[in-house]
Every structure is written in C-alpha cells, then in structure tokens.
Short mmCIF file of C-alpha atoms in Angstrom, two decimals:
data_model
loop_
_atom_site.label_atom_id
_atom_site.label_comp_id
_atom_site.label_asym_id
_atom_site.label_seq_id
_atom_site.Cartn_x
_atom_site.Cartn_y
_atom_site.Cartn_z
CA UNK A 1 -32.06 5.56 6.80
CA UNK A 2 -34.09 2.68 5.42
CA UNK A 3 -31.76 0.67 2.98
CA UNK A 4 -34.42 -0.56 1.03
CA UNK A 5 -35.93 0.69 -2.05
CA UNK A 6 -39.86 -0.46 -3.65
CA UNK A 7 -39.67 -3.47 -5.45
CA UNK A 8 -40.38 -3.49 -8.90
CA UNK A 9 -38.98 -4.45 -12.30
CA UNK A 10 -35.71 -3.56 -13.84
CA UNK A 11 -35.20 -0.53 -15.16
CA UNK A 12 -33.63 -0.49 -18.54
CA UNK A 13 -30.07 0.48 -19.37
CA UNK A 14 -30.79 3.32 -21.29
CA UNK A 15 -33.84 4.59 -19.27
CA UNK A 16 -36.18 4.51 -22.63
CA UNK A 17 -39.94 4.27 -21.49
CA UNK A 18 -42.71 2.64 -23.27
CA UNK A 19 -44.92 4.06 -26.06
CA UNK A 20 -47.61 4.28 -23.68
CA UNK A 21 -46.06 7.36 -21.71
CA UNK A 22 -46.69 9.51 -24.23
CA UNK A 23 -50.32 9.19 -24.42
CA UNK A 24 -51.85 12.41 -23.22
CA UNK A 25 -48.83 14.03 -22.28
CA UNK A 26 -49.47 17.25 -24.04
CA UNK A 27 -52.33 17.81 -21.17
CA UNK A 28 -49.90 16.77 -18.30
CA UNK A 29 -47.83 19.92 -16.91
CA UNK A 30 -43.96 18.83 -16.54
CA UNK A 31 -42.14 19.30 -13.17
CA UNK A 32 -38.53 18.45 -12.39
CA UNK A 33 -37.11 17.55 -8.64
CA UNK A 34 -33.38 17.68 -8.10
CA UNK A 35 -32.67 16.03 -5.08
CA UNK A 36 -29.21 17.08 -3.01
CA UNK A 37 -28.48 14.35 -0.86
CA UNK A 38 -26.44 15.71 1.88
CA UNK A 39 -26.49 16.69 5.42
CA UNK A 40 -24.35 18.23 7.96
CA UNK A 41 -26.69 16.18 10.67
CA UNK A 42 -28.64 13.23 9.97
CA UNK A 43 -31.95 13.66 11.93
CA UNK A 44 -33.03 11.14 14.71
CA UNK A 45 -36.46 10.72 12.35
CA UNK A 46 -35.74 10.98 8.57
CA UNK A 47 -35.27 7.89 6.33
CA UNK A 48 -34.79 10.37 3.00
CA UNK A 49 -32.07 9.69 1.20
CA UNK A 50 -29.82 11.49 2.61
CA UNK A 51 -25.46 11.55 3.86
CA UNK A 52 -23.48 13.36 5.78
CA UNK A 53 -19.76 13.60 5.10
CA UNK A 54 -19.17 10.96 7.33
CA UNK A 55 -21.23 8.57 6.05
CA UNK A 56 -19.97 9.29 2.92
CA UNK A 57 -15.82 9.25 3.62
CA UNK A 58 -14.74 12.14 1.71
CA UNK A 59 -14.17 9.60 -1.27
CA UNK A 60 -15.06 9.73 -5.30
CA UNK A 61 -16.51 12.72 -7.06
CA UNK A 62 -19.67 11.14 -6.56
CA UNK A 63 -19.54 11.13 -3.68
CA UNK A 64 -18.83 14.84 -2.94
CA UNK A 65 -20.38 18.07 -2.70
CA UNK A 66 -18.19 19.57 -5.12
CA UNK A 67 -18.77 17.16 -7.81
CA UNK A 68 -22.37 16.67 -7.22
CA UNK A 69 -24.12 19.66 -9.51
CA UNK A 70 -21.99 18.10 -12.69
CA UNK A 71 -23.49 14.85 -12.23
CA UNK A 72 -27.26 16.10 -11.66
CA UNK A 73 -26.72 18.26 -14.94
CA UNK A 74 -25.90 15.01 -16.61
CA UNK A 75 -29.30 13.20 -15.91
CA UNK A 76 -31.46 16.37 -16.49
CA UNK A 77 -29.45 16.31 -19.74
CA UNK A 78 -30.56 13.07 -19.98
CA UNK A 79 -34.55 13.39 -19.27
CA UNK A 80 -34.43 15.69 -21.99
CA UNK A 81 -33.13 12.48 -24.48
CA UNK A 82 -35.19 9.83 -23.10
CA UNK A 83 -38.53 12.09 -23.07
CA UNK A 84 -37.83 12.74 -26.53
CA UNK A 85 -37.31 9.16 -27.71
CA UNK A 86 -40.06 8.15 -25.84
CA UNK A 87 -42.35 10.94 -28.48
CA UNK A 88 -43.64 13.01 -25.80
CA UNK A 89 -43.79 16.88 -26.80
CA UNK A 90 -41.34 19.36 -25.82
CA UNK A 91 -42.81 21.23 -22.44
CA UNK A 92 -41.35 23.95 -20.54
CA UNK A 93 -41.59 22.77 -16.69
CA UNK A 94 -43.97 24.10 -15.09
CA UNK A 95 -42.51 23.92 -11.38
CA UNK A 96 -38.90 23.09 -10.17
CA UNK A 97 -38.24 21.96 -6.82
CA UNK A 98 -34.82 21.61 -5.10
CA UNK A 99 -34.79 19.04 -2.38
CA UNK A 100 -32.93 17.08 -0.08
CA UNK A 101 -30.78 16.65 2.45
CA UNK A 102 -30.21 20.39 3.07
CA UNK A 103 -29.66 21.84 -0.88
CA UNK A 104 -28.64 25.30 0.80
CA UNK A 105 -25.35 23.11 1.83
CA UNK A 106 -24.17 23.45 -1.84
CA UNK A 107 -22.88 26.72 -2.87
CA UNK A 108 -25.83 29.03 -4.69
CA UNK A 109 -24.14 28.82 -7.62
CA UNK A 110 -23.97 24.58 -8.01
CA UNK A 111 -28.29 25.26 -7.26
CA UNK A 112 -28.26 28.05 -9.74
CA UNK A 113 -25.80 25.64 -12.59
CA UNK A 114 -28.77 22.61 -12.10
CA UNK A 115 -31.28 25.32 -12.49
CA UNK A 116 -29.68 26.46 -16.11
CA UNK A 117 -29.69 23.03 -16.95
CA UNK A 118 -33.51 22.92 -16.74
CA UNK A 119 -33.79 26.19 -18.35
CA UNK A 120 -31.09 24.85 -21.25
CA UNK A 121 -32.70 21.44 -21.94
CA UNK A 122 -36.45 21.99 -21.50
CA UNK A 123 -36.87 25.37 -20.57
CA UNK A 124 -39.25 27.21 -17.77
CA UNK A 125 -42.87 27.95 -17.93
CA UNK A 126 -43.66 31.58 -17.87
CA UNK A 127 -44.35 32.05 -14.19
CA UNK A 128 -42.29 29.21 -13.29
CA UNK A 129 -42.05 28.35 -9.71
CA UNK A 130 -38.91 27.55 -8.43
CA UNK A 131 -38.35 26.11 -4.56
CA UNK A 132 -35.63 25.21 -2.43
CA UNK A 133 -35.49 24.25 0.50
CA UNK A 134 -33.50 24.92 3.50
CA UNK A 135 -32.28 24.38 7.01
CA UNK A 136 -32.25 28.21 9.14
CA UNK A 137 -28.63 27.54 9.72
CA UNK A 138 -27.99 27.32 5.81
CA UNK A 139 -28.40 29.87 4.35
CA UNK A 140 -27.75 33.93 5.20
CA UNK A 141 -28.90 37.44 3.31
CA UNK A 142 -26.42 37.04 0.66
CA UNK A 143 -26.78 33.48 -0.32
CA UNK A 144 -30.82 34.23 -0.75
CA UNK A 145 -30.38 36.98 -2.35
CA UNK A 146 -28.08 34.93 -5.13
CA UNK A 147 -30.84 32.32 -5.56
CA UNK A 148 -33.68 35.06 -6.05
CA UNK A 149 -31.61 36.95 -8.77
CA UNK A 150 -30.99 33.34 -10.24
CA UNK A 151 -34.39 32.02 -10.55
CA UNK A 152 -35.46 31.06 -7.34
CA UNK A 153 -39.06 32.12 -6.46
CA UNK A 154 -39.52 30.20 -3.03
CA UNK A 155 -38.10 28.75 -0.32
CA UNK A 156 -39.34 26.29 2.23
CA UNK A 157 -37.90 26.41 5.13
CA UNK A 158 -37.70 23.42 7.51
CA UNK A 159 -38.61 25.05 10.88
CA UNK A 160 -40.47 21.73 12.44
CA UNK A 161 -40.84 23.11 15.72
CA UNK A 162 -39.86 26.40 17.78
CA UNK A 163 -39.36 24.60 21.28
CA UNK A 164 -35.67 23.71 21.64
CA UNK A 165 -36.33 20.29 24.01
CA UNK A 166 -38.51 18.97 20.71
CA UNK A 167 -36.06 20.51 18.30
CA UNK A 168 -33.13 18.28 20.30
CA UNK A 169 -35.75 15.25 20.41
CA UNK A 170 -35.85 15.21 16.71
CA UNK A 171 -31.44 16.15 16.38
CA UNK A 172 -32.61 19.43 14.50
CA UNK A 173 -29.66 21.99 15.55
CA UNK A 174 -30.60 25.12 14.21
CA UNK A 175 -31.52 28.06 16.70
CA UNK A 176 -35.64 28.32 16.70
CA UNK A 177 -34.82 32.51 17.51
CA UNK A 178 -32.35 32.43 13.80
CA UNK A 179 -36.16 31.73 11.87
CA UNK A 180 -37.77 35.04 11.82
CA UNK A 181 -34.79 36.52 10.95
CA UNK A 182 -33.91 34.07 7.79
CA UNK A 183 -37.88 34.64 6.97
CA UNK A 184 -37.44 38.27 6.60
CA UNK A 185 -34.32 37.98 4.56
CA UNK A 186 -36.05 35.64 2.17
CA UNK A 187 -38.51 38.17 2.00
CA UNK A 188 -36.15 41.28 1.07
CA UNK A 189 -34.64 38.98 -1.33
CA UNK A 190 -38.20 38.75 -3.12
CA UNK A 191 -38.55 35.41 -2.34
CA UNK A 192 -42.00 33.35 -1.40
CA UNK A 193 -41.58 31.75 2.09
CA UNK A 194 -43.02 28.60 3.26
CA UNK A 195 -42.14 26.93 6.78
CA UNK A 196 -42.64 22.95 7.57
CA UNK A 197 -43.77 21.97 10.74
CA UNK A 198 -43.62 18.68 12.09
CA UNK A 199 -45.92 17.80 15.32
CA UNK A 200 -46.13 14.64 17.72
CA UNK A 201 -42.50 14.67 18.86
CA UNK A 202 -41.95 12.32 21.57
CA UNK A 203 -42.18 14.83 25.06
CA UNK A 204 -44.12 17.77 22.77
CA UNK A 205 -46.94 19.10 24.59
CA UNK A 206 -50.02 20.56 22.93
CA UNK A 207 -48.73 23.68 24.61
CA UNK A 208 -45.63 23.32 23.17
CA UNK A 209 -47.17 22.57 19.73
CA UNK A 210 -49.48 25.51 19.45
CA UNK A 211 -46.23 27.53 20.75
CA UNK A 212 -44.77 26.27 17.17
CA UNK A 213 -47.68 26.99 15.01
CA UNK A 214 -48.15 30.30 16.41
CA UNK A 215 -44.26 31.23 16.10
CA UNK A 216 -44.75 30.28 12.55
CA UNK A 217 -47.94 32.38 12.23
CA UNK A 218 -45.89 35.38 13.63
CA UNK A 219 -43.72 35.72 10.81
CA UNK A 220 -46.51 35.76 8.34
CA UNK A 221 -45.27 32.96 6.06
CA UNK A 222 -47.05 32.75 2.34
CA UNK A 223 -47.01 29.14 3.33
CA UNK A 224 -46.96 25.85 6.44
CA UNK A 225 -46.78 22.55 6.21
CA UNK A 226 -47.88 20.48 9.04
CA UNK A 227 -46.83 16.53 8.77
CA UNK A 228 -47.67 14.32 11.73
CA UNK A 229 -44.26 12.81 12.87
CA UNK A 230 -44.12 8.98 11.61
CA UNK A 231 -41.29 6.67 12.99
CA UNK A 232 -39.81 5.11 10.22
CA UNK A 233 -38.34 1.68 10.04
CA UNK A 234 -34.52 1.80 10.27
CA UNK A 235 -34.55 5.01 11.67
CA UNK A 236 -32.41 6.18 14.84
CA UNK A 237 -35.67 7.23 16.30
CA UNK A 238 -37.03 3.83 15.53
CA UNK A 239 -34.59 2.05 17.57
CA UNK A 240 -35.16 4.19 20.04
CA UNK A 241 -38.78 3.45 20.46
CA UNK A 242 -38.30 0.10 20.26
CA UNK A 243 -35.48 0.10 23.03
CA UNK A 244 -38.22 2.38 25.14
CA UNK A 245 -36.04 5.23 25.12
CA UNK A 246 -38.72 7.48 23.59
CA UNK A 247 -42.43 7.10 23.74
CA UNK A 248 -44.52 6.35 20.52
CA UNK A 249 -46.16 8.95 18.74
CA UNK A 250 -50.10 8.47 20.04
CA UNK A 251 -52.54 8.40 17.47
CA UNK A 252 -55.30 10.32 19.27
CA UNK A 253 -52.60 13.18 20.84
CA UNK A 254 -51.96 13.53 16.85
CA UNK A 255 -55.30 14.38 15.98
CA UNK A 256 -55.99 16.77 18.81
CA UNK A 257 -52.25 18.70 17.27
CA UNK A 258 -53.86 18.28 13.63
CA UNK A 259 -57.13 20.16 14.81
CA UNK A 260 -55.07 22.89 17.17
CA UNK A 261 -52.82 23.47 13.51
CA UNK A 262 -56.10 23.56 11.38
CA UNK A 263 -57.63 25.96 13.70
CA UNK A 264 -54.74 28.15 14.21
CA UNK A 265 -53.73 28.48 10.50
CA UNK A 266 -57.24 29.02 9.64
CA UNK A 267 -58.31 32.07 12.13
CA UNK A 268 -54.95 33.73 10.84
CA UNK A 269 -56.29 33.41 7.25
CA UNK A 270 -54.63 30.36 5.99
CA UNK A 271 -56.69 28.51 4.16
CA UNK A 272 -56.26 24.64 3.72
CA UNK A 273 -55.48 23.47 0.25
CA UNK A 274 -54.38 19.59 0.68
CA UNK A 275 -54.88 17.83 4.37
CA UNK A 276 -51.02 18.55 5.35
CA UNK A 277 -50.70 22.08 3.67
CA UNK A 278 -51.97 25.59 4.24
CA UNK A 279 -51.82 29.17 1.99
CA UNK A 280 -52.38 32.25 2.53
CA UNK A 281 -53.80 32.69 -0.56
CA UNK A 282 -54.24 30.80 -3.98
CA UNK A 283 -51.16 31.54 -5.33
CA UNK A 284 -49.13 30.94 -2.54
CA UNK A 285 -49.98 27.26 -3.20
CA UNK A 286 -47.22 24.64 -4.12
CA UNK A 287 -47.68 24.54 -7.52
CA UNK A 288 -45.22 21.62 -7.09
CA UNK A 289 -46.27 19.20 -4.94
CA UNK A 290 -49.80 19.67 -6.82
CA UNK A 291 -48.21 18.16 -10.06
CA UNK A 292 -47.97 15.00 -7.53
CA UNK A 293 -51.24 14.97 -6.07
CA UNK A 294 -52.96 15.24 -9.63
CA UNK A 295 -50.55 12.72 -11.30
CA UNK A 296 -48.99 15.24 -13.96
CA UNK A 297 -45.49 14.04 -15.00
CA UNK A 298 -42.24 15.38 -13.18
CA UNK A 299 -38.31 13.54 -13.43
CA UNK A 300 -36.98 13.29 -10.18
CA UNK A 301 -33.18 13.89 -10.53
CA UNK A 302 -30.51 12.31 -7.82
CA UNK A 303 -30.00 9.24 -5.52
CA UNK A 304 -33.16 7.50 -4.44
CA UNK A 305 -35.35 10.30 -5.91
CA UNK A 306 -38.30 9.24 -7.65
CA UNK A 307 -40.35 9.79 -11.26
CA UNK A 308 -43.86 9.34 -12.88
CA UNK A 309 -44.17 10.26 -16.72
CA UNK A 310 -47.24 8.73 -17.94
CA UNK A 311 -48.39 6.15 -15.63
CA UNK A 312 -44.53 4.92 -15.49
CA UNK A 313 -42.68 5.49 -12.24
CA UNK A 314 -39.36 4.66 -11.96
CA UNK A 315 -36.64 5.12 -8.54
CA UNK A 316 -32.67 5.48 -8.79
CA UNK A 317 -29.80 3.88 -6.96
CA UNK A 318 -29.52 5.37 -3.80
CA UNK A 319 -25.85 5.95 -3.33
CA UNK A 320 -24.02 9.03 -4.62
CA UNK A 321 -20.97 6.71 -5.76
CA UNK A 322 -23.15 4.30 -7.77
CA UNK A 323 -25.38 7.16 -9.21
CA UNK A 324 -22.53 9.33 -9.96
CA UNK A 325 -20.99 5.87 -11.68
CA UNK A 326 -24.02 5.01 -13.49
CA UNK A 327 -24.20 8.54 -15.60
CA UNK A 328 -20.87 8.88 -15.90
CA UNK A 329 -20.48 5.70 -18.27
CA UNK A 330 -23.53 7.03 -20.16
CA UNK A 331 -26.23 5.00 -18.21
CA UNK A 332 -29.89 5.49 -16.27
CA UNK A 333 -29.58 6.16 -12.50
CA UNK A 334 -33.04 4.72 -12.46
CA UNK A 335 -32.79 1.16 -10.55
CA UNK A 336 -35.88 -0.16 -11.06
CA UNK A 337 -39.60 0.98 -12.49
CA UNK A 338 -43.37 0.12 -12.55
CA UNK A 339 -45.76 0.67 -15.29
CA UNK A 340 -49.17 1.18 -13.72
CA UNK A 341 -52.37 -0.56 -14.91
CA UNK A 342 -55.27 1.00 -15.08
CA UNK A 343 -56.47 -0.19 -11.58
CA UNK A 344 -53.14 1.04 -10.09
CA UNK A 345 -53.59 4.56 -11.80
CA UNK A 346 -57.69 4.77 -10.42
CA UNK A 347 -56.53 3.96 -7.16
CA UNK A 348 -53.22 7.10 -7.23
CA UNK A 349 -55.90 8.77 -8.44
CA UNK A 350 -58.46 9.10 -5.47
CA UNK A 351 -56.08 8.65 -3.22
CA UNK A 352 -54.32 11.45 -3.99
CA UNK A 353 -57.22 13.44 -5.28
CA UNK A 354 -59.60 13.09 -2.18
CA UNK A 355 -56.63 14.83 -0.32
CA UNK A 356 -57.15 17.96 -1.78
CA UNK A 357 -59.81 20.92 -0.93
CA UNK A 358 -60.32 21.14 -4.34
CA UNK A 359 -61.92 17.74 -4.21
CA UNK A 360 -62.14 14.70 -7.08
CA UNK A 361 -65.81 14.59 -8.76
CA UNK A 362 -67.58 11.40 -8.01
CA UNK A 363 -67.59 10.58 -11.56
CA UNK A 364 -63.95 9.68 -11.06
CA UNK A 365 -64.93 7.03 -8.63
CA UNK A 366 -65.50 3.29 -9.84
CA UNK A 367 -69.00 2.19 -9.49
CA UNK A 368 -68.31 0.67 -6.29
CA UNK A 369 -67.51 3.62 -4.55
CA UNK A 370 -69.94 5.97 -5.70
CA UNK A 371 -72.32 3.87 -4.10
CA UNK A 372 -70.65 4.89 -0.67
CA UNK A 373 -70.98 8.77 -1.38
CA UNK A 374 -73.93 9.08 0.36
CA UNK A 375 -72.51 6.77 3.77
CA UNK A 376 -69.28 8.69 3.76
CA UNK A 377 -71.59 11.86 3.29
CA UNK A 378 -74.28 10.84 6.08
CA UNK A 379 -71.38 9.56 8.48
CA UNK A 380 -69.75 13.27 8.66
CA UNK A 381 -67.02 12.57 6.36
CA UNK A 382 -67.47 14.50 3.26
CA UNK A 383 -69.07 17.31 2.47
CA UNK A 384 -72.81 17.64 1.30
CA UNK A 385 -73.98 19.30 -1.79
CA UNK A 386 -76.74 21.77 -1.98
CA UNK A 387 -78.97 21.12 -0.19
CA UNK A 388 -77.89 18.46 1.69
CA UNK A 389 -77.86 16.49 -1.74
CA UNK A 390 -75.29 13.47 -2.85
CA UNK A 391 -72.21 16.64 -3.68
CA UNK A 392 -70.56 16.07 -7.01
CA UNK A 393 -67.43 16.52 -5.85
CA UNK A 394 -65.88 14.60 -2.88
CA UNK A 395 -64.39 16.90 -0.28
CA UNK A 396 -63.10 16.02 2.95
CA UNK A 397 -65.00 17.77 5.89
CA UNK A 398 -62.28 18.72 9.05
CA UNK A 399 -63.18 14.88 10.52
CA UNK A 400 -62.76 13.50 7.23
CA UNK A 401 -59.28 14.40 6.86
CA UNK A 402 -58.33 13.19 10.15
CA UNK A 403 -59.72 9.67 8.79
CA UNK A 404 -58.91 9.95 4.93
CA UNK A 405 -57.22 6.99 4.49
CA UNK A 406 -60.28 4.89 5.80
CA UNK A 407 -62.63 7.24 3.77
CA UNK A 408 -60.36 6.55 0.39
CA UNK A 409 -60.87 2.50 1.56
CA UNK A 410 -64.60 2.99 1.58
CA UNK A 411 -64.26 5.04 -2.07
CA UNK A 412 -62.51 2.34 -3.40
CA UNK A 413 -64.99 -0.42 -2.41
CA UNK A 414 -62.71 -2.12 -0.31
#
C-alpha cells in the first residue's frame, strides 16, 4: 500500500467547508461511501486503503473489526452537522455504496447499523441504491439474504478473473467455481449483481482472458466492470516488477483484452455506459459511481476515503487508530482538502464527462477545445453527428476510448 496521501491544504479541525459549497447544491444528488478497511489477504496489486489483522496487531478499538461500525456511525453523524453548517439543503442520498477492503468481512448487521445511520441522519432517496461489495469467499445465502431484507439492493462482486494461475498471480484466494454459485444466491436474495474483472495479469493469455469474460457472461450478471491492471507504486506487485520477477503489464496486449471485453459484453447484450463499465440495461447502471463521473456531491466515510461537496474535496487519515482517535475526541477524520478553481472544476469536468456514453456537449468545452472537435472527429476518435456534421455532444467511438486520455488532452487545448 502506497503510504502517501495527495497533497493539499489542511483540513480544518472541525471539518466546516466554505460558503461556496453550497452554491447549487440543491441540483447536485447526494451519495455517501463507507469505506471498511480490512482484509483477510492483502492483494499482490492493490494500494486501497486497506489492513489485514496483521498489519493491524489486534490493538485499539480503532483498530478492530468489532469497533469499526461505531466509529463510521460517528462521522456520518457528523456529515450530517457540517453539511448543515455549511447551509446546504437537507437531501436524501441518492446512492450508498459500501466499500473496501472486503465489507462482507464485518458481520451484516455492523453493514446494516452504518446503513441506519444514513437512513437516521439524512435519509434515502426513494429508489435508493444501495451496494456492497464482496469477495466470493465472504459472504454465503444467509448473510445476503440479511443485507437484502436490510436495504441492500446490489452487490458487486470482485471476481477479477476465473483462471486460477492469474487469480494466484494477483494473491486473490477465492475458488473461481464458488462465483456462480454466490451469483445465484445474490439473486434469490433479490439482490442486483455486478462482477469486476480485472485483465493484463502478468502470465494471462488472451485465451485466458476471454475464458474470464465469458465465465462472467455465463452467469448473466446485471452488471461487469473491466479495469486494465495498473502496477501501483509501493505495491508488492511493484517490487516485483521491478526485481523482474513478473513481467510488466504491455500496453498494446491491454488494448487487444479491452476490445476482446467490449466485444464480448456487447454481443451478449451489455451495453457500454462509461469506458470501464457495462449494463445490461439502463437501470442496471451504477447509479453510484455516476454521482462521481458527473461531479454531484457524495461524503466518503473511513480511513483514506475521499469527498467532493461543491467543488471542495477533502481525504482522511489513513489509519484506523488515528481515524478512530480523531472522531472519538469530537474531531474531522479529514487530513487535508482542496477547494477547486474554476479551471480545476472544467478540467474534472471533461475528463470525467468524455468517459461516459452519454457524452459531454461541446458547449461544455473551453474555446480551445471546441476548436479540436472536428480533428478528434476526422481522426476516428469521436463520434460524428448527422450527417457526418461537427456532433454536439462528444462521444468516444470504440478507438477513442482506448486513447481517451490523449483525446481529453486535445479537448482541453493542451
């Protein structure tokens, strides 16, 4: 895990944000993310924040699994204050999502008590949607079945990869043959499935990767995600490269396994929605993760988990311990913040935006960039409007979301 967290300005004692957060809140939806930041394994790849018991010694409330749910209720408790102070309206959230770590590691019921909290201090949004996420090995009929009749509406389940050599390349240790079964009893328990998929594995074949997307495709999920596999700095796989242990992921062997996913998902009827993420039909969308990518306003609760209300975006402490300490003497988690100018916000904006099927219209674009439309356009890159006409929307064509970060440069006038 990375110790290092972005670099910004302090974040004040009592978490209050500026005046300026408020402005046009009441046409931002709300989210909430509760982060659980513990794992029975750490994986060779991730840099999340993230512990497993070892790591963590068994010490301090805050630093346990028992203990944990408490101290999340206490900073949802306090986004509740701190939004208010700050004069933005009351919403109900519109989406909850329970990350981590592995949150199926904490009883249903400590998921279910920082669900209540949400439901106590802001309330839901009719229609709500409410994800968790989970490891195959963590959860089992019963346990699903609790979450469902709680609140849950979804789970996403991180499958990354049906092959067991690539599962044991990236330290995953559940059995690939355990995820149709934990799909189905998602399913009886009402429950919206997604599976995550992660492809370019040092030693994974294309073979071996359309052997994944297909497994996923056989258990007729609502929902895949498809990430390219990025070695992180400070990562056990990262040492590993750089002792020559492993091979480094190869840009152009990524792109072929993007193209094999987007083909695969697509001639099953799973339409893409944002360049990483596939539905089976509208509303099986992440509701979620679309608050992100169109800069609505969501509290991240838990070590190292991040927030954005109104163009401020602010990160906590990373350590249970210190978070747990931190809220426990009545102060913000939150260790430092930004507040985004108005050339930081335009550029979150199409960044985020162009990623999307949905598209951003060209309007949003500053002047220097809607003079590249028609180059990004002619070059293959986005797609044409009637007629072959400048479109008045930017959408990605298939080649333009293998390149989108050089297409956003060129939108940006850089």
């Amino acid at each position: 895990m990375s110790p290092a967290l972005p670099v910004g300005d302090p974040a004040p004692e009592d978490g209050a944000l500026p005046p300026s957060a408020a402005v046009g809140a009441e046409e931002r939806a709300l989210a909430l993310y509760l982060h659980v930041p513990f794992c029975r394994v750490r994986c060779g790849y991730c840099d999340f924040t993230t512990y497993t018991a070892e790591e963590l010694g068994g010490t301090g409330s805050g630093s346990s699994r028992a203990g944990y749910a408490a101290t999340a209720v206490r900073e949802v408790e306090m986004s509740g204050r701190v939004l208010a102070a700050a004069g933005l309206p009351a919403r109900p959230v519109s989406t909850v999502f329970v990350g981590g770590g592995t949150p199926t590691l904490l009883p249903p019921g400590d998921l279910l008590r920082m669900l209540e909290a949400v439901r106590d201090v802001h309330g839901l949004a009719p229609g709500a949607e409410v994800t968790t996420e989970a490891n195959p090995d963590s959860v089992t009929p019963g346990s699903l079945a609790e979450l469902a009749a709680g609140g849950v509406t979804r789970v996403s389940f991180g499958m990354q990869s049906a092959v067991p050599h690539v599962l044991a390349t990236l330290d995953r240790t559940h059995d690939p043959a355990r995820v149709p079964d934990v799909v189905r009893w998602a399913r009886e328990a009402g429950l919206q499935v997604s599976l995550d998929l992660i492809y370019g594995a040092p030693g994974e074949s294309r073979d071996d990767w359309r052997r994944s997307v297909e497994a996923a495709l056989a258990c007729r999920p609502d929902h895949v995600s498809a990430y390219a596999l990025v070695v992180e700095a400070g990562t056990k796989m990262a040492g590993q490269v750089r002792r020559g242990e492993l091979a480094p992921p190869d840009p152009d062997d990524l792109a072929a396994k993007y193209e094999d996913a987007d083909a695969l998902l697509g001639a099953a009827g799973m339409a893409w929605y944002e360049v990483s993420n596939w539905a089976a039909r509208p509303d099986a969308r992440c509701r979620h993760n679309l608050s992100y990518w169109r800069a609505d306003d969501w509290w991240g609760v838990g070590p190292g988990a991040h927030s954005h209300v109104g163009g401020v975006r602010w990160w906590n402490v990373k350590h249970p311990g210190a978070y747990s300490a931190r809220l426990e003497r009545g102060a913000s988690p939150a260790h430092g913040r930004e507040v985004l100018d108005d050339d930081a916000r335009l550029v979150e904006r199409v960044l985020l935006g162009v990623r999307l099927a949905e598209g951003l219209p060209v309007t949003a674009l500053p002047p220097e960039g809607r003079a590249q439309v028609a180059g990004v356009v002619a070059d293959g890159l986005v797609e044409p409007g009637p007629g072959g006409t400048p479109p008045g929307r930017v959408v990605l064509t298939a080649r333009g979301r293998l390149l989108a970060d050089g297409v956003v440069r060129r939108l940006l006038g850089w």
